[in-house]
Tab-separated table of C-alpha atoms and ligand atoms in Angstrom:
chain	number	residue	atom	x	y	z
D	19	UNK	CA	-26.221	2.180	15.461
D	20	UNK	CA	-22.564	1.329	17.009
D	21	UNK	CA	-23.585	3.287	19.844
D	22	UNK	CA	-26.898	1.279	20.594
D	23	UNK	CA	-27.255	-1.384	23.266
D	24	UNK	CA	-25.837	-5.123	22.476
D	25	UNK	CA	-29.396	-6.557	21.852
D	26	UNK	CA	-30.315	-4.008	19.222
D	27	UNK	CA	-27.552	-4.791	17.004
D	28	UNK	CA	-29.397	-7.414	15.187
D	29	UNK	CA	-32.382	-6.145	13.673
D	30	UNK	CA	-34.871	-8.781	14.690
D	31	UNK	CA	-34.423	-7.346	18.107
D	32	UNK	CA	-35.134	-3.740	17.302
D	33	UNK	CA	-38.869	-3.650	18.063
D	34	UNK	CA	-40.013	-0.588	19.672
D	35	UNK	CA	-43.783	-0.507	21.356
D	36	UNK	CA	-45.055	1.301	18.410
D	37	UNK	CA	-43.398	-1.077	15.853
D	38	UNK	CA	-44.650	-4.235	18.014
D	39	UNK	CA	-48.351	-2.783	18.052
D	40	UNK	CA	-48.231	-2.293	14.588
D	41	UNK	CA	-47.038	-5.889	13.968
D	42	UNK	CA	-49.853	-7.307	15.795
D	43	UNK	CA	-52.436	-4.839	14.070
D	44	UNK	CA	-51.130	-6.381	10.723
D	45	UNK	CA	-51.689	-10.121	11.657
D	46	UNK	CA	-51.860	-12.384	14.275
D	47	UNK	CA	-49.098	-14.409	12.967
D	48	UNK	CA	-46.841	-11.619	12.351
D	49	UNK	CA	-47.565	-10.649	16.149
D	50	UNK	CA	-46.574	-14.287	17.206
D	51	UNK	CA	-43.573	-14.148	14.629
D	52	UNK	CA	-42.399	-10.840	16.026
D	53	UNK	CA	-43.046	-12.064	19.978
D	54	UNK	CA	-40.909	-15.155	18.887
D	55	UNK	CA	-38.023	-13.210	17.499
D	56	UNK	CA	-37.566	-11.616	20.888
D	57	UNK	CA	-35.958	-14.977	21.862
D	58	UNK	CA	-32.579	-14.983	20.662
D	59	UNK	CA	-31.477	-11.672	22.624
D	60	UNK	CA	-31.439	-14.178	25.477
D	61	UNK	CA	-28.175	-15.817	24.079
D	62	UNK	CA	-26.361	-12.650	22.545
D	63	UNK	CA	-24.135	-12.233	25.480
D	64	UNK	CA	-22.654	-15.627	24.445
D	65	UNK	CA	-20.817	-13.944	21.496
D	66	UNK	CA	-19.376	-10.729	23.696
D	67	UNK	CA	-16.191	-10.622	24.441
D	68	UNK	CA	-15.307	-9.022	27.693
D	69	UNK	CA	-14.088	-5.742	25.797
D	70	UNK	CA	-17.360	-5.703	24.252
D	71	UNK	CA	-19.150	-5.876	27.265
D	72	UNK	CA	-17.199	-3.085	28.855
D	73	UNK	CA	-17.484	-1.228	25.337
D	74	UNK	CA	-21.515	-1.644	25.907
D	75	UNK	CA	-21.242	-0.369	29.220
D	76	UNK	CA	-19.362	2.612	28.361
D	77	UNK	CA	-21.444	3.408	25.428
D	78	UNK	CA	-24.365	3.259	27.550
D	79	UNK	CA	-22.727	5.655	30.060
D	80	UNK	CA	-21.678	8.260	26.920
D	81	UNK	CA	-25.641	7.846	26.122
D	82	UNK	CA	-26.664	8.730	29.555
D	83	UNK	CA	-24.371	11.572	29.918
D	84	UNK	CA	-25.283	13.140	26.417
D	85	UNK	CA	-28.841	12.445	27.015
D	86	UNK	CA	-29.544	10.047	24.174
D	87	UNK	CA	-31.033	7.271	26.109
D	88	UNK	CA	-32.341	4.474	24.189
D	89	UNK	CA	-33.211	2.158	27.091
D	90	UNK	CA	-36.831	3.552	27.712
D	91	UNK	CA	-37.705	2.813	23.817
D	92	UNK	CA	-38.059	-0.868	24.787
D	93	UNK	CA	-41.254	-2.632	25.649
D	94	UNK	CA	-40.825	-3.440	29.259
D	95	UNK	CA	-43.821	-5.952	28.877
D	96	UNK	CA	-42.047	-8.188	26.209
D	97	UNK	CA	-38.702	-7.829	28.045
D	98	UNK	CA	-40.360	-9.065	31.350
D	99	UNK	CA	-42.329	-11.717	29.825
D	100	UNK	CA	-38.943	-13.206	28.207
D	101	UNK	CA	-36.931	-12.934	31.104
D	102	UNK	CA	-39.369	-14.604	33.147
D	103	UNK	CA	-37.638	-18.177	33.558
D	104	UNK	CA	-34.271	-16.990	32.076
D	105	UNK	CA	-31.741	-14.200	32.622
D	106	UNK	CA	-28.473	-13.720	30.544
D	107	UNK	CA	-26.892	-10.389	31.869
D	108	UNK	CA	-23.859	-9.291	29.938
D	109	UNK	CA	-22.232	-7.346	32.898
D	110	UNK	CA	-22.562	-7.312	36.644
D	111	UNK	CA	-21.621	-4.009	38.585
D	112	UNK	CA	-20.760	-3.605	42.329
D	113	UNK	CA	-22.221	-0.167	43.019
D	114	UNK	CA	-22.544	1.887	46.322
D	115	UNK	CA	-26.092	1.895	47.893
D	116	UNK	CA	-26.228	5.754	47.427
D	117	UNK	CA	-29.404	6.974	45.702
D	118	UNK	CA	-27.698	9.061	43.279
D	119	UNK	CA	-26.139	6.137	41.633
D	120	UNK	CA	-28.737	4.289	39.887
D	121	UNK	CA	-26.922	1.617	38.078
D	122	UNK	CA	-29.220	0.461	34.777
D	123	UNK	CA	-29.947	4.291	34.345
D	124	UNK	CA	-26.283	5.446	34.045
D	125	UNK	CA	-25.520	2.737	31.731
D	126	UNK	CA	-28.402	3.296	29.649
D	127	UNK	CA	-29.577	-0.338	30.172
D	128	UNK	CA	-32.860	-2.093	30.892
D	129	UNK	CA	-34.533	-5.334	32.324
D	130	UNK	CA	-32.101	-8.433	32.189
D	131	UNK	CA	-28.911	-6.657	31.121
D	132	UNK	CA	-26.786	-5.937	34.310
D	133	UNK	CA	-26.463	-8.002	37.536
D	134	UNK	CA	-26.380	-5.397	40.156
D	135	UNK	CA	-24.936	-5.729	43.501
D	136	UNK	CA	-24.797	-2.831	45.705
D	137	UNK	CA	-23.586	-2.053	49.335
D	138	UNK	CA	-22.386	1.232	50.719
D	139	UNK	CA	-19.094	1.810	49.921
D	140	UNK	CA	-19.029	-0.627	47.081
D	141	UNK	CA	-16.741	-3.064	49.029
D	142	UNK	CA	-16.097	-6.797	48.303
D	143	UNK	CA	-17.901	-8.840	51.199
D	144	UNK	CA	-18.284	-12.555	51.450
D	145	UNK	CA	-22.016	-12.095	50.197
D	146	UNK	CA	-21.105	-9.890	47.692
D	147	UNK	CA	-18.150	-12.009	46.260
D	148	UNK	CA	-20.852	-14.928	46.299
D	149	UNK	CA	-23.283	-13.151	44.404
D	150	UNK	CA	-20.847	-11.886	41.691
D	151	UNK	CA	-19.634	-15.667	41.598
D	152	UNK	CA	-22.930	-16.679	40.686
D	153	UNK	CA	-23.054	-13.844	37.986
D	154	UNK	CA	-19.990	-15.126	36.373
D	155	UNK	CA	-20.207	-19.022	36.883
D	156	UNK	CA	-23.824	-19.386	36.354
D	157	UNK	CA	-25.142	-16.461	34.383
D	158	UNK	CA	-21.935	-16.249	32.048
D	159	UNK	CA	-21.528	-12.270	32.776
D	160	UNK	CA	-18.481	-10.961	30.707
D	161	UNK	CA	-17.499	-8.198	32.537
D	162	UNK	CA	-17.738	-7.009	36.353
D	163	UNK	CA	-17.404	-3.183	37.365
D	164	UNK	CA	-16.719	-2.018	40.686
D	165	UNK	CA	-17.954	1.404	40.649
D	166	UNK	CA	-17.217	4.149	43.200
D	167	UNK	CA	-18.673	7.552	43.144
D	168	UNK	CA	-17.898	11.069	43.910
D	169	UNK	CA	-18.896	12.548	47.419
D	170	UNK	CA	-19.134	8.951	49.013
D	171	UNK	CA	-20.615	9.170	52.514
D	172	UNK	CA	-19.375	5.530	53.276
D	173	UNK	CA	-15.934	6.508	52.135
D	174	UNK	CA	-16.091	10.025	53.978
D	175	UNK	CA	-17.271	8.423	57.238
D	176	UNK	CA	-14.407	5.772	56.971
D	177	UNK	CA	-11.577	8.672	56.602
D	178	UNK	CA	-13.096	10.456	59.275
D	179	UNK	CA	-13.213	7.393	61.649
D	180	UNK	CA	-15.516	8.842	63.977
D	181	UNK	CA	-17.982	6.666	66.522
D	182	UNK	CA	-21.031	5.948	64.606
D	183	UNK	CA	-24.182	4.049	65.419
D	184	UNK	CA	-25.054	0.517	65.173
D	185	UNK	CA	-23.014	-1.277	62.734
D	186	UNK	CA	-22.181	1.460	59.980
D	187	UNK	CA	-18.450	0.845	61.406
D	188	UNK	CA	-18.623	-2.722	59.753
D	189	UNK	CA	-17.804	-1.104	56.431
D	190	UNK	CA	-14.576	0.868	57.576
D	191	UNK	CA	-12.249	-1.954	57.789
D	192	UNK	CA	-13.128	-2.834	54.038
D	193	UNK	CA	-12.249	0.620	53.037
D	194	UNK	CA	-9.146	1.172	55.146
D	195	UNK	CA	-6.655	-0.153	52.847
D	196	UNK	CA	-7.591	2.588	50.306
D	197	UNK	CA	-7.233	5.403	53.332
D	198	UNK	CA	-3.539	3.354	53.792
D	199	UNK	CA	-2.905	3.984	50.193
D	200	UNK	CA	-4.336	7.080	49.067
D	201	UNK	CA	-4.353	9.674	52.480
D	202	UNK	CA	-7.507	11.324	53.251
D	203	UNK	CA	-8.553	12.875	50.150
D	204	UNK	CA	-11.980	11.853	49.402
D	205	UNK	CA	-11.493	11.460	45.805
D	206	UNK	CA	-8.362	9.768	45.958
D	207	UNK	CA	-9.456	7.138	48.186
D	208	UNK	CA	-12.781	6.749	46.277
D	209	UNK	CA	-10.645	5.620	43.435
D	210	UNK	CA	-8.347	3.492	45.211
D	211	UNK	CA	-10.964	1.827	46.896
D	212	UNK	CA	-12.695	0.804	43.805
D	213	UNK	CA	-8.911	-0.422	42.383
D	214	UNK	CA	-8.585	-1.968	45.516
D	215	UNK	CA	-11.759	-3.884	45.565
D	216	UNK	CA	-11.636	-4.865	42.069
D	217	UNK	CA	-8.150	-6.417	42.612
D	218	UNK	CA	-9.636	-8.324	45.364
D	219	UNK	CA	-12.102	-9.689	43.669
D	220	UNK	CA	-10.082	-10.628	40.648
D	221	UNK	CA	-7.428	-12.363	42.520
D	222	UNK	CA	-9.012	-13.821	45.597
D	223	UNK	CA	-11.969	-15.604	44.195
D	224	UNK	CA	-11.227	-19.157	42.959
D	225	UNK	CA	-14.241	-18.871	40.701
D	226	UNK	CA	-13.296	-15.229	39.201
D	227	UNK	CA	-9.607	-15.581	39.171
D	228	UNK	CA	-9.545	-18.697	36.516
D	229	UNK	CA	-11.823	-17.026	34.335
D	230	UNK	CA	-10.035	-13.812	34.198
D	231	UNK	CA	-6.789	-15.752	33.455
D	232	UNK	CA	-8.701	-17.404	30.908
D	233	UNK	CA	-9.609	-14.028	29.341
D	234	UNK	CA	-13.379	-15.045	29.588
D	235	UNK	CA	-14.175	-12.199	32.123
D	236	UNK	CA	-13.071	-9.065	32.882
D	237	UNK	CA	-13.036	-7.044	36.202
D	238	UNK	CA	-12.608	-3.465	35.989
D	239	UNK	CA	-12.848	-0.331	38.355
D	240	UNK	CA	-14.278	2.913	37.853
D	241	UNK	CA	-15.742	6.232	39.390
D	242	UNK	CA	-19.151	7.932	38.797
D	243	UNK	CA	-19.004	11.614	38.749
D	244	UNK	CA	-22.360	12.873	40.103
D	245	UNK	CA	-22.257	16.462	38.509
D	246	UNK	CA	-21.601	14.988	34.953
D	247	UNK	CA	-23.112	11.633	35.154
D	248	UNK	CA	-19.787	10.406	33.673
D	249	UNK	CA	-18.150	7.113	34.433
D	250	UNK	CA	-14.274	7.029	34.384
D	251	UNK	CA	-12.620	3.870	34.202
D	252	UNK	CA	-9.231	3.736	36.486
F	321	ZN	ZN1	-21.122	5.727	48.352
């Protein structure tokens, strides 16, 4: 089970929908007991180290790439019920708004597992920093991943630097440092952008920086390849 989601690693959390229905059919008491046994998963993140949390994300991506996903086996109704009053996601991901980067899917995770922020170009803005600070300080996430992706329209537009309508150009200054560093190659700028945004977050937030220093939180960057579904850390 080493490749399974963290909340499955204790046997009491391995109830599939079928098993749960089986339990209810056996006796009402068993059903209540099974239901209550789902509660410990809400505290499971406490025992995770940042490296465990990163491994969980990358293992999930491996399951996604190989088509061996397990997140659909969980009973969403039960997960919903037990996360109504509380959430304890183990990871946060800052991804692009791009429709081809569905965060939970590509990491094979389900309700309550990932705290997701998304904005075109996966750039760190004050609102994004505030959201991720909440994830780190209040929710206790162990890992933050800044996730760029192949063929990113926002990065492409920033490299081209043409006139664009509305406020689209408000994204450009955030991406410019990556262009300054990596030139005009889309893949190189995308990778550099994720790295720069991660560094910015790691070093500039008065909430996140000390947690990183104390080893309680890790901020990493990666790039998602659309064609393969693979996330590559940088
Ligand atoms: Zn994008």
